[in-house]
Amino acid sequence: MRKLRIVTRSLLHRWDGAFPLIFIGIWILVSCVSLVWTPFSLSYTNGYNVWTTPSRVHWLGTDGAGVDSFSWLMAGSATELLIVVIVAMVTLVVGIAGVALTVTHSFGFNRVIIVVVDALISIPVIVVALLCAAPYGATIVGVIVSCAFAYSLNLIRVVRPVATAAAASDYVVFARYKGKSDVRVFFDHIMPSIMPAVIINVSLAAATSILAESGLTYLGVGVPSSVPSWGHSLATTSHYISIHPSVVMWPGLIITLAVIALNLVGDAMREVVDPLTNPALKEV
């Protein structure tokens, strides 16, 4: 608990830590509120009140069907948060498991795993999304599977060299000489060395999943049209950017801020959890 307090305090004392934490906190709060309340129903339309500018009634204006933009963005925040959290968790678990396999087995087995990873990582996200959408249509599950598939493989490929170097260090060799199992050696001695790289890759996966959802939804293989998301709001209004730019600006701005926040918090976390760059942790 003391380490957690130190890490949190260190993050709040950095601008690149405070801004992401505040933004993510607001994001979570809005997502929770949207589950029980939005200013207007998502099925609300008003043909006599289209392309309006922000006002006290419609805080971010309306689109060409008279739909309240703020209500859809507010509801979409919950969908986006769900995708980000699940993709980050799957990437973390599958990625670390893959890295563990490559550093705790024989050289020949390691080479087989790397060849398989290199072959699979060449498959574009859109192809995986199309394979998921072919039997079931556009679903949130398809977005999550395609993103987690690509980003977990990328984590394995990027973090493996760091883990291999740590596995060859003297203290790891000594731990194995003392009779520690491969699992104990990995989690006790190799994991601390690779955590900075893991944190960066997981935050990058979380941020990129937002962009991937937007792109896949625009192509029709992402979030279904009946489900609110930031990518859905952007995709359905992008054709009208020359008519009413604000309906495109708001979802685009929120997506940009979310991606920046997730990237910044990953970089800040990498530094504050490392005793070499955060002296406060050395006192624990």
Coordinates of N, CA, C and O in Angstrom, one line a residue, residues 42-215:
L42 N -31.0 7.9 -26.4 CA -30.2 7.7 -27.6 C -31.1 7.5 -28.9 O -30.6 7.6 -30.0
S43 N -32.3 7.2 -28.7 CA -33.2 7.1 -29.8 C -33.9 8.4 -30.1 O -34.8 8.4 -31.1
Y44 N -33.6 9.4 -29.4 CA -34.2 10.7 -29.6 C -33.8 11.4 -30.9 O -32.6 11.4 -31.2
T45 N -34.7 11.8 -31.7 CA -34.4 12.6 -33.0 C -35.4 13.7 -33.1 O -36.6 13.6 -32.5
N46 N -35.0 14.8 -33.7 CA -35.9 15.9 -33.9 C -35.6 16.6 -35.2 O -34.6 17.3 -35.4
G47 N -36.4 16.3 -36.3 CA -36.2 16.8 -37.6 C -36.3 18.3 -37.7 O -35.8 18.8 -38.7
Y48 N -36.9 18.9 -36.7 CA -37.0 20.4 -36.8 C -35.8 21.1 -36.1 O -35.8 22.3 -35.9
N49 N -34.9 20.3 -35.5 CA -33.8 20.9 -34.8 C -32.5 20.2 -35.1 O -31.8 19.5 -34.3
V50 N -32.1 20.4 -36.4 CA -30.9 19.7 -36.9 C -29.8 20.7 -37.1 O -30.0 21.9 -37.2
W51 N -28.5 20.2 -37.0 CA -27.3 21.0 -37.2 C -27.3 22.2 -36.3 O -26.9 23.3 -36.7
T52 N -27.7 22.0 -35.1 CA -27.7 23.2 -34.1 C -26.4 23.3 -33.5 O -25.6 22.3 -33.4
T53 N -26.0 24.5 -33.1 CA -24.8 24.8 -32.4 C -25.0 24.5 -30.9 O -26.1 24.4 -30.4
P54 N -23.9 24.4 -30.1 CA -24.0 24.1 -28.7 C -24.9 25.2 -28.0 O -24.8 26.4 -28.3
S55 N -25.7 24.7 -27.1 CA -26.7 25.5 -26.4 C -26.9 24.9 -25.0 O -26.4 23.8 -24.7
R56 N -27.8 25.6 -24.2 CA -28.1 25.0 -22.9 C -28.9 23.8 -23.0 O -28.9 22.9 -22.1
V57 N -29.7 23.6 -24.1 CA -30.5 22.4 -24.3 C -29.6 21.3 -24.9 O -29.6 20.1 -24.3
H58 N -28.9 21.5 -25.9 CA -28.0 20.6 -26.6 C -26.6 21.1 -26.4 O -26.1 21.9 -27.1
W59 N -25.9 20.5 -25.4 CA -24.6 21.0 -25.0 C -23.5 21.0 -26.1 O -22.7 21.9 -26.1
L60 N -23.6 20.0 -27.0 CA -22.6 20.0 -28.1 C -23.3 20.0 -29.4 O -22.7 19.7 -30.4
G61 N -24.6 20.5 -29.4 CA -25.3 20.6 -30.7 C -26.0 19.3 -31.1 O -26.0 18.3 -30.4
T62 N -26.5 19.3 -32.3 CA -27.2 18.1 -32.9 C -26.6 17.9 -34.3 O -26.0 18.7 -34.9
D63 N -26.9 16.6 -34.7 CA -26.4 16.3 -36.1 C -27.6 16.5 -37.1 O -28.6 17.1 -36.8
G64 N -27.5 15.9 -38.3 CA -28.4 16.1 -39.3 C -29.8 15.4 -39.1 O -30.8 15.7 -39.8
A65 N -29.8 14.5 -38.1 CA -31.1 13.9 -37.7 C -31.7 14.5 -36.5 O -32.7 14.0 -36.0
G66 N -31.1 15.5 -35.9 CA -31.5 16.1 -34.7 C -31.2 15.3 -33.4 O -31.7 15.5 -32.4
V67 N -30.2 14.4 -33.6 CA -29.7 13.6 -32.4 C -28.8 14.4 -31.6 O -27.9 15.2 -32.1
D68 N -28.9 14.3 -30.3 CA -28.1 15.1 -29.3 C -26.7 14.5 -29.3 O -26.5 13.3 -28.9
S69 N -25.7 15.3 -29.7 CA -24.3 14.8 -29.9 C -23.7 14.4 -28.5 O -23.0 13.4 -28.4
F70 N -24.0 15.2 -27.5 CA -23.4 15.0 -26.2 C -23.9 13.6 -25.6 O -23.1 12.9 -25.0
S71 N -25.2 13.3 -25.8 CA -25.7 12.1 -25.2 C -25.0 10.9 -25.8 O -24.7 9.9 -25.1
W72 N -24.8 10.9 -27.1 CA -24.1 9.8 -27.8 C -22.7 9.7 -27.4 O -22.2 8.6 -27.2
L73 N -22.0 10.8 -27.3 CA -20.6 10.8 -26.8 C -20.5 10.3 -25.4 O -19.6 9.6 -25.0
M74 N -21.4 10.7 -24.6 CA -21.4 10.3 -23.2 C -21.7 8.8 -23.0 O -21.0 8.1 -22.3
A75 N -22.6 8.3 -23.8 CA -22.9 6.8 -23.8 C -21.7 6.1 -24.4 O -21.4 4.9 -24.0
G76 N -21.1 6.6 -25.4 CA -20.0 6.0 -26.1 C -18.8 5.8 -25.2 O -17.9 5.0 -25.4
S77 N -18.7 6.7 -24.2 CA -17.5 6.6 -23.3 C -17.4 5.3 -22.6 O -16.4 4.7 -22.3
A78 N -18.6 4.7 -22.2 CA -18.6 3.5 -21.5 C -18.2 2.3 -22.4 O -17.4 1.4 -22.0
T79 N -18.6 2.4 -23.7 CA -18.2 1.4 -24.7 C -16.7 1.4 -24.9 O -16.0 0.4 -24.9
E80 N -16.2 2.6 -25.0 CA -14.8 2.8 -25.3 C -14.0 2.4 -24.1 O -12.9 1.7 -24.2
L81 N -14.4 2.7 -22.9 CA -13.7 2.2 -21.7 C -13.7 0.7 -21.6 O -12.7 0.1 -21.2
L82 N -14.8 0.1 -21.9 CA -14.8 -1.4 -21.9 C -13.8 -2.0 -22.8 O -13.1 -2.9 -22.4
I83 N -13.8 -1.5 -24.0 CA -12.8 -2.0 -25.0 C -11.4 -1.8 -24.5 O -10.5 -2.7 -24.6
V84 N -11.1 -0.6 -24.0 CA -9.7 -0.3 -23.6 C -9.3 -1.2 -22.5 O -8.2 -1.7 -22.5
V85 N -10.1 -1.3 -21.5 CA -9.8 -2.1 -20.3 C -9.5 -3.6 -20.7 O -8.5 -4.2 -20.3
I86 N -10.4 -4.2 -21.4 CA -10.3 -5.6 -21.8 C -9.1 -5.8 -22.7 O -8.3 -6.8 -22.5
V87 N -8.9 -4.9 -23.7 CA -7.7 -5.1 -24.6 C -6.4 -5.0 -23.8 O -5.5 -5.8 -24.0
A88 N -6.4 -4.0 -22.9 CA -5.1 -3.9 -22.0 C -4.9 -5.1 -21.2 O -3.8 -5.6 -21.0
M89 N -5.9 -5.6 -20.5 CA -5.8 -6.8 -19.7 C -5.4 -8.0 -20.4 O -4.5 -8.8 -20.0
V90 N -6.0 -8.3 -21.6 CA -5.7 -9.4 -22.4 C -4.2 -9.3 -22.9 O -3.5 -10.3 -22.9
T91 N -3.9 -8.1 -23.4 CA -2.5 -7.9 -23.9 C -1.5 -8.1 -22.8 O -0.5 -8.7 -23.1
L92 N -1.8 -7.7 -21.6 CA -0.9 -7.9 -20.5 C -0.7 -9.3 -20.1 O 0.4 -9.8 -20.0
V93 N -1.8 -10.1 -20.0 CA -1.7 -11.5 -19.6 C -1.1 -12.3 -20.7 O -0.2 -13.1 -20.4
V94 N -1.6 -12.2 -21.9 CA -1.1 -13.0 -23.0 C 0.3 -12.7 -23.3 O 1.2 -13.5 -23.6
G95 N 0.6 -11.4 -23.3 CA 2.0 -10.9 -23.6 C 3.0 -11.4 -22.6 O 4.1 -12.0 -23.0
I96 N 2.7 -11.3 -21.3 CA 3.7 -11.8 -20.3 C 3.8 -13.3 -20.4 O 4.9 -13.9 -20.2
A97 N 2.7 -14.0 -20.6 CA 2.7 -15.5 -20.8 C 3.6 -15.9 -21.9 O 4.4 -16.8 -21.8
G98 N 3.5 -15.1 -23.0 CA 4.3 -15.4 -24.2 C 5.8 -15.1 -24.0 O 6.7 -15.9 -24.4
V99 N 6.1 -14.0 -23.3 CA 7.5 -13.7 -22.9 C 8.1 -14.8 -22.0 O 9.2 -15.2 -22.2
A100 N 7.3 -15.2 -21.0 CA 7.7 -16.3 -20.1 C 8.1 -17.5 -20.8 O 9.1 -18.2 -20.5
L101 N 7.3 -17.9 -21.8 CA 7.6 -19.1 -22.6 C 8.9 -19.0 -23.4 O 9.6 -20.0 -23.5
T102 N 9.2 -17.8 -23.8 CA 10.4 -17.6 -24.7 C 11.7 -17.6 -23.9 O 12.8 -17.7 -24.4
V103 N 11.6 -17.4 -22.6 CA 12.8 -17.3 -21.8 C 13.0 -18.4 -20.7 O 14.0 -18.4 -20.0
T104 N 12.0 -19.3 -20.7 CA 12.1 -20.4 -19.7 C 12.2 -21.7 -20.3 O 12.1 -22.8 -19.6
H105 N 12.3 -21.8 -21.6 CA 12.4 -23.1 -22.3 C 13.7 -23.1 -23.1 O 14.5 -22.2 -23.2
S106 N 13.9 -24.3 -23.8 CA 15.1 -24.5 -24.5 C 15.2 -23.5 -25.7 O 14.2 -23.0 -26.2
F107 N 16.4 -23.4 -26.3 CA 16.7 -22.4 -27.4 C 15.8 -22.8 -28.6 O 15.2 -21.9 -29.3
G108 N 15.8 -24.1 -28.9 CA 15.0 -24.6 -30.1 C 13.5 -24.2 -29.9 O 12.9 -23.7 -30.9
F109 N 12.9 -24.4 -28.8 CA 11.5 -24.1 -28.5 C 11.3 -22.6 -28.6 O 10.3 -22.2 -29.2
N110 N 12.3 -21.8 -28.1 CA 12.2 -20.4 -28.2 C 12.1 -19.9 -29.7 O 11.3 -19.0 -30.0
R111 N 13.0 -20.5 -30.5 CA 13.0 -20.1 -31.9 C 11.7 -20.4 -32.6 O 11.2 -19.6 -33.4
V112 N 11.0 -21.5 -32.2 CA 9.7 -21.9 -32.8 C 8.7 -20.9 -32.4 O 7.9 -20.4 -33.3
I113 N 8.7 -20.4 -31.1 CA 7.7 -19.5 -30.7 C 7.9 -18.1 -31.4 O 7.0 -17.5 -31.9
I114 N 9.2 -17.7 -31.6 CA 9.5 -16.4 -32.2 C 9.1 -16.5 -33.7 O 8.5 -15.5 -34.2
V115 N 9.3 -17.6 -34.4 CA 8.9 -17.7 -35.8 C 7.4 -17.6 -35.9 O 6.8 -17.0 -36.8
V116 N 6.7 -18.3 -35.0 CA 5.2 -18.2 -35.0 C 4.7 -16.8 -34.7 O 3.8 -16.3 -35.4
V117 N 5.3 -16.1 -33.7 CA 4.9 -14.8 -33.4 C 5.2 -13.9 -34.6 O 4.4 -13.0 -35.0
D118 N 6.4 -14.0 -35.3 CA 6.7 -13.2 -36.4 C 5.7 -13.4 -37.6 O 5.3 -12.5 -38.3
A119 N 5.2 -14.7 -37.7 CA 4.3 -15.0 -38.8 C 2.9 -14.4 -38.5 O 2.3 -13.8 -39.3
L120 N 2.5 -14.5 -37.2 CA 1.1 -14.0 -36.9 C 1.1 -12.5 -36.8 O 0.1 -11.9 -37.1
I121 N 2.2 -11.9 -36.4 CA 2.2 -10.4 -36.2 C 2.1 -9.7 -37.6 O 1.8 -8.5 -37.6
S122 N 2.4 -10.4 -38.6 CA 2.3 -9.8 -40.0 C 0.8 -9.7 -40.5 O 0.6 -9.1 -41.5
I123 N -0.1 -10.4 -39.7 CA -1.5 -10.3 -40.1 C -2.1 -9.0 -39.7 O -2.1 -8.7 -38.5
P124 N -2.6 -8.2 -40.6 CA -3.2 -6.9 -40.2 C -4.4 -7.0 -39.3 O -5.1 -8.0 -39.4
V125 N -4.6 -6.0 -38.5 CA -5.8 -6.0 -37.6 C -7.1 -6.1 -38.3 O -8.0 -6.8 -37.9
I126 N -7.1 -5.4 -39.5 CA -8.4 -5.4 -40.3 C -8.7 -6.8 -40.8 O -9.9 -7.2 -40.8
V127 N -7.7 -7.6 -41.1 CA -8.0 -9.0 -41.5 C -8.6 -9.8 -40.4 O -9.6 -10.6 -40.6
V128 N -8.1 -9.7 -39.2 CA -8.6 -10.4 -38.0 C -10.1 -9.9 -37.8 O -11.0 -10.7 -37.5
A129 N -10.3 -8.6 -37.9 CA -11.6 -8.1 -37.7 C -12.6 -8.6 -38.7 O -13.8 -8.9 -38.4
L130 N -12.2 -8.7 -39.9 CA -13.0 -9.3 -41.0 C -13.3 -10.7 -40.7 O -14.5 -11.2 -41.0
L131 N -12.4 -11.5 -40.3 CA -12.6 -12.9 -39.9 C -13.6 -13.0 -38.8 O -14.5 -14.0 -38.8
C132 N -13.6 -12.1 -37.8 CA -14.5 -12.1 -36.7 C -15.9 -11.7 -37.2 O -16.9 -12.2 -36.7
A133 N -15.9 -10.7 -38.1 CA -17.2 -10.1 -38.6 C -17.9 -11.0 -39.6 O -19.1 -10.9 -39.7
A134 N -17.2 -11.9 -40.3 CA -17.8 -12.7 -41.3 C -18.9 -13.6 -40.8 O -20.0 -13.6 -41.4
P135 N -18.7 -14.3 -39.7 CA -19.9 -15.2 -39.2 C -20.9 -14.5 -38.3 O -22.0 -14.8 -38.3
Y136 N -20.4 -13.4 -37.6 CA -21.3 -12.8 -36.6 C -21.7 -11.3 -36.9 O -22.5 -10.7 -36.2
G137 N -21.0 -10.7 -37.9 CA -21.3 -9.3 -38.2 C -20.4 -8.5 -37.3 O -19.6 -8.9 -36.5
A138 N -20.6 -7.2 -37.4 CA -19.9 -6.2 -36.6 C -20.2 -6.4 -35.1 O -21.4 -6.3 -34.7
T139 N -19.3 -6.6 -34.2 CA -19.5 -6.8 -32.8 C -18.4 -6.2 -32.0 O -17.2 -6.0 -32.5
I140 N -18.6 -5.8 -30.8 CA -17.6 -5.3 -29.9 C -16.5 -6.4 -29.6 O -15.3 -6.1 -29.5
V141 N -17.0 -7.7 -29.5 CA -16.1 -8.8 -29.3 C -15.1 -8.9 -30.4 O -13.9 -9.1 -30.2
G142 N -15.5 -8.6 -31.7 CA -14.6 -8.7 -32.8 C -13.5 -7.6 -32.7 O -12.3 -7.9 -33.0
V143 N -13.9 -6.4 -32.3 CA -12.9 -5.3 -32.1 C -11.9 -5.7 -31.0 O -10.7 -5.6 -31.2
I144 N -12.4 -6.3 -29.9 CA -11.5 -6.6 -28.8 C -10.5 -7.8 -29.2 O -9.3 -7.7 -28.9
V145 N -11.1 -8.8 -29.9 CA -10.3 -9.9 -30.3 C -9.2 -9.5 -31.3 O -8.0 -9.9 -31.1
S146 N -9.5 -8.7 -32.3 CA -8.6 -8.3 -33.3 C -7.5 -7.4 -32.7 O -6.3 -7.5 -33.0
C147 N -7.9 -6.5 -31.7 CA -6.9 -5.6 -31.1 C -6.0 -6.4 -30.2 O -4.7 -6.2 -30.2
A148 N -6.6 -7.2 -29.3 CA -5.8 -8.0 -28.3 C -4.8 -8.9 -29.0 O -3.7 -9.2 -28.6
F149 N -5.3 -9.5 -30.1 CA -4.5 -10.4 -30.9 C -3.2 -9.7 -31.4 O -2.1 -10.2 -31.2
A150 N -3.4 -8.6 -32.0 CA -2.2 -7.9 -32.6 C -1.3 -7.3 -31.5 O -0.1 -7.4 -31.6
Y151 N -1.9 -6.7 -30.4 CA -1.0 -6.0 -29.5 C -0.3 -6.9 -28.5 O 0.8 -6.6 -28.0
S152 N -0.9 -8.1 -28.2 CA -0.2 -9.1 -27.4 C 1.0 -9.7 -28.1 O 2.1 -9.8 -27.5
L153 N 0.9 -9.9 -29.4 CA 2.0 -10.4 -30.2 C 3.1 -9.3 -30.2 O 4.3 -9.6 -30.1
N154 N 2.7 -8.1 -30.4 CA 3.6 -7.0 -30.4 C 4.4 -6.9 -29.1 O 5.6 -6.6 -29.1
L155 N 3.7 -7.0 -28.0 CA 4.3 -7.0 -26.7 C 5.4 -8.1 -26.6 O 6.5 -7.8 -26.1
I156 N 5.0 -9.3 -27.0 CA 6.0 -10.4 -26.9 C 7.2 -10.1 -27.7 O 8.4 -10.3 -27.3
R157 N 7.0 -9.6 -28.9 CA 8.2 -9.3 -29.8 C 9.1 -8.2 -29.3 O 10.3 -8.3 -29.4
V158 N 8.5 -7.2 -28.7 CA 9.3 -6.0 -28.2 C 10.0 -6.3 -26.9 O 11.1 -6.0 -26.7
V159 N 9.2 -7.0 -26.0 CA 9.8 -7.2 -24.6 C 10.7 -8.4 -24.5 O 11.6 -8.4 -23.6
R160 N 10.6 -9.3 -25.4 CA 11.4 -10.5 -25.4 C 12.9 -10.3 -25.3 O 13.6 -10.9 -24.5
P161 N 13.5 -9.4 -26.1 CA 15.0 -9.1 -26.0 C 15.4 -8.6 -24.6 O 16.4 -9.0 -24.1
V162 N 14.5 -7.8 -23.9 CA 14.8 -7.3 -22.6 C 14.8 -8.5 -21.6 O 15.6 -8.6 -20.7
A163 N 13.8 -9.4 -21.8 CA 13.7 -10.5 -20.9 C 14.8 -11.5 -21.1 O 15.3 -12.1 -20.1
T164 N 15.2 -11.7 -22.3 CA 16.4 -12.6 -22.6 C 17.6 -12.1 -22.0 O 18.4 -12.8 -21.4
A165 N 17.9 -10.8 -22.0 CA 19.1 -10.2 -21.4 C 19.0 -10.3 -19.9 O 20.0 -10.7 -19.3
A166 N 17.8 -10.2 -19.3 CA 17.7 -10.3 -17.9 C 17.9 -11.8 -17.5 O 18.5 -12.1 -16.4
A167 N 17.4 -12.7 -18.3 CA 17.5 -14.1 -18.0 C 19.0 -14.6 -18.1 O 19.3 -15.6 -17.4
A168 N 19.8 -13.9 -18.8 CA 21.2 -14.3 -18.9 C 22.1 -13.6 -17.8 O 23.3 -13.8 -17.8
S169 N 21.5 -12.8 -17.0 CA 22.3 -12.0 -16.0 C 22.8 -13.0 -14.8 O 22.2 -14.1 -14.6
D170 N 23.8 -12.5 -14.1 CA 24.4 -13.3 -13.1 C 23.4 -13.7 -11.9 O 23.4 -14.8 -11.5
Y171 N 22.6 -12.7 -11.5 CA 21.7 -13.1 -10.4 C 20.6 -14.1 -10.8 O 20.1 -14.8 -9.9
V172 N 20.2 -14.1 -12.1 CA 19.2 -15.1 -12.5 C 19.9 -16.5 -12.6 O 19.3 -17.5 -12.1
V173 N 21.1 -16.5 -13.1 CA 21.9 -17.8 -13.1 C 22.1 -18.3 -11.7 O 21.9 -19.5 -11.5
F174 N 22.4 -17.4 -10.8 CA 22.6 -17.9 -9.4 C 21.3 -18.4 -8.8 O 21.3 -19.4 -8.0
A175 N 20.2 -17.7 -9.1 CA 18.9 -18.2 -8.6 C 18.5 -19.5 -9.1 O 18.0 -20.4 -8.3
R176 N 18.9 -19.8 -10.3 CA 18.6 -21.2 -10.9 C 19.5 -22.2 -10.2 O 19.2 -23.3 -10.0
Y177 N 20.8 -21.8 -10.0 CA 21.7 -22.6 -9.3 C 21.3 -23.0 -7.9 O 21.5 -24.1 -7.4
K178 N 20.6 -22.1 -7.2 CA 20.0 -22.3 -5.9 C 18.8 -23.2 -5.9 O 18.3 -23.6 -4.9
G179 N 18.3 -23.6 -7.1 CA 17.2 -24.5 -7.2 C 15.8 -23.9 -7.4 O 14.8 -24.6 -7.3
K180 N 15.8 -22.6 -7.7 CA 14.5 -22.0 -7.9 C 13.9 -22.5 -9.2 O 14.6 -22.7 -10.2
S181 N 12.6 -22.6 -9.2 CA 11.9 -23.1 -10.4 C 11.9 -22.0 -11.5 O 12.1 -20.8 -11.2
D182 N 11.6 -22.3 -12.7 CA 11.6 -21.3 -13.8 C 10.5 -20.3 -13.6 O 10.7 -19.1 -13.8
V183 N 9.4 -20.7 -13.0 CA 8.3 -19.8 -12.7 C 8.7 -18.8 -11.7 O 8.5 -17.5 -11.8
R184 N 9.3 -19.2 -10.6 CA 9.8 -18.4 -9.5 C 10.9 -17.4 -10.0 O 10.9 -16.2 -9.7
V185 N 11.8 -17.9 -10.8 CA 12.8 -17.1 -11.4 C 12.2 -16.0 -12.3 O 12.7 -14.8 -12.2
F186 N 11.2 -16.3 -13.1 CA 10.7 -15.3 -14.0 C 10.0 -14.2 -13.2 O 10.2 -13.0 -13.5
F187 N 9.1 -14.6 -12.3 CA 8.4 -13.6 -11.6 C 9.2 -12.8 -10.5 O 8.9 -11.6 -10.2
D188 N 10.2 -13.5 -9.9 CA 11.0 -12.8 -8.9 C 12.1 -12.0 -9.4 O 12.5 -10.9 -8.8
H189 N 12.7 -12.4 -10.6 CA 13.9 -11.7 -11.0 C 13.8 -11.1 -12.4 O 14.4 -10.1 -12.7
I190 N 13.0 -11.7 -13.3 CA 13.0 -11.2 -14.7 C 11.9 -10.2 -14.8 O 12.0 -9.2 -15.5
M191 N 10.7 -10.4 -14.2 CA 9.6 -9.5 -14.3 C 9.9 -8.1 -13.9 O 9.6 -7.1 -14.6
P192 N 10.6 -7.9 -12.8 CA 11.0 -6.5 -12.4 C 11.8 -5.8 -13.5 O 11.7 -4.5 -13.7
S193 N 12.6 -6.5 -14.2 CA 13.5 -5.9 -15.3 C 12.7 -5.5 -16.5 O 13.0 -4.6 -17.2
I194 N 11.6 -6.3 -16.8 CA 10.8 -6.0 -18.0 C 9.6 -5.1 -17.8 O 9.0 -4.7 -18.8
M195 N 9.3 -4.8 -16.5 CA 8.0 -4.1 -16.2 C 8.0 -2.7 -17.0 O 6.9 -2.4 -17.5
P196 N 9.1 -1.9 -17.0 CA 9.0 -0.7 -17.7 C 8.6 -0.8 -19.2 O 7.7 -0.1 -19.7
A197 N 9.2 -1.8 -19.9 CA 8.8 -2.1 -21.2 C 7.4 -2.6 -21.4 O 6.6 -2.2 -22.3
V198 N 6.9 -3.4 -20.4 CA 5.6 -3.9 -20.4 C 4.5 -2.8 -20.2 O 3.5 -2.8 -20.9
I199 N 4.8 -1.9 -19.3 CA 3.9 -0.8 -19.0 C 3.7 0.1 -20.3 O 2.6 0.5 -20.6
I200 N 4.8 0.4 -20.9 CA 4.8 1.2 -22.2 C 3.9 0.5 -23.2 O 3.1 1.1 -23.9
N201 N 4.2 -0.8 -23.4 CA 3.4 -1.5 -24.5 C 2.0 -1.7 -24.2 O 1.1 -1.6 -25.1
V202 N 1.6 -1.9 -22.9 CA 0.2 -2.0 -22.5 C -0.5 -0.7 -22.7 O -1.6 -0.6 -23.2
S203 N 0.1 0.4 -22.3 CA -0.5 1.7 -22.5 C -0.6 2.1 -24.0 O -1.6 2.7 -24.4
L204 N 0.3 1.7 -24.7 CA 0.3 1.9 -26.2 C -0.9 1.1 -26.8 O -1.6 1.5 -27.7
A205 N -1.0 -0.2 -26.3 CA -2.2 -1.0 -26.8 C -3.5 -0.4 -26.4 O -4.4 -0.4 -27.2
A206 N -3.6 0.1 -25.2 CA -4.9 0.7 -24.8 C -5.2 2.0 -25.6 O -6.3 2.1 -26.0
A207 N -4.2 2.8 -25.9 CA -4.4 4.0 -26.7 C -4.7 3.6 -28.1 O -5.6 4.2 -28.7
T208 N -4.0 2.7 -28.7 CA -4.2 2.3 -30.1 C -5.5 1.6 -30.3 O -6.1 1.7 -31.4
S209 N -6.0 1.0 -29.3 CA -7.3 0.3 -29.4 C -8.4 1.3 -29.7 O -9.4 0.9 -30.4
I210 N -8.3 2.5 -29.2 CA -9.3 3.5 -29.5 C -9.3 3.9 -30.9 O -10.3 4.0 -31.6
L211 N -8.1 4.1 -31.5 CA -7.9 4.4 -32.9 C -8.4 3.3 -33.8 O -9.1 3.5 -34.8
A212 N -8.1 2.0 -33.3 CA -8.5 0.9 -34.1 C -10.0 0.7 -34.1 O -10.6 0.4 -35.2
E213 N -10.7 1.0 -33.0 CA -12.1 0.9 -32.9 C -12.7 1.9 -33.9 O -13.7 1.6 -34.6
S214 N -12.2 3.1 -33.9 CA -12.7 4.2 -34.8 C -12.6 3.7 -36.3 O -13.5 3.9 -37.1
G215 N -11.4 3.2 -36.6 CA -11.1 2.8 -38.0 C -12.0 1.6 -38.4 O -12.6 1.6 -39.5

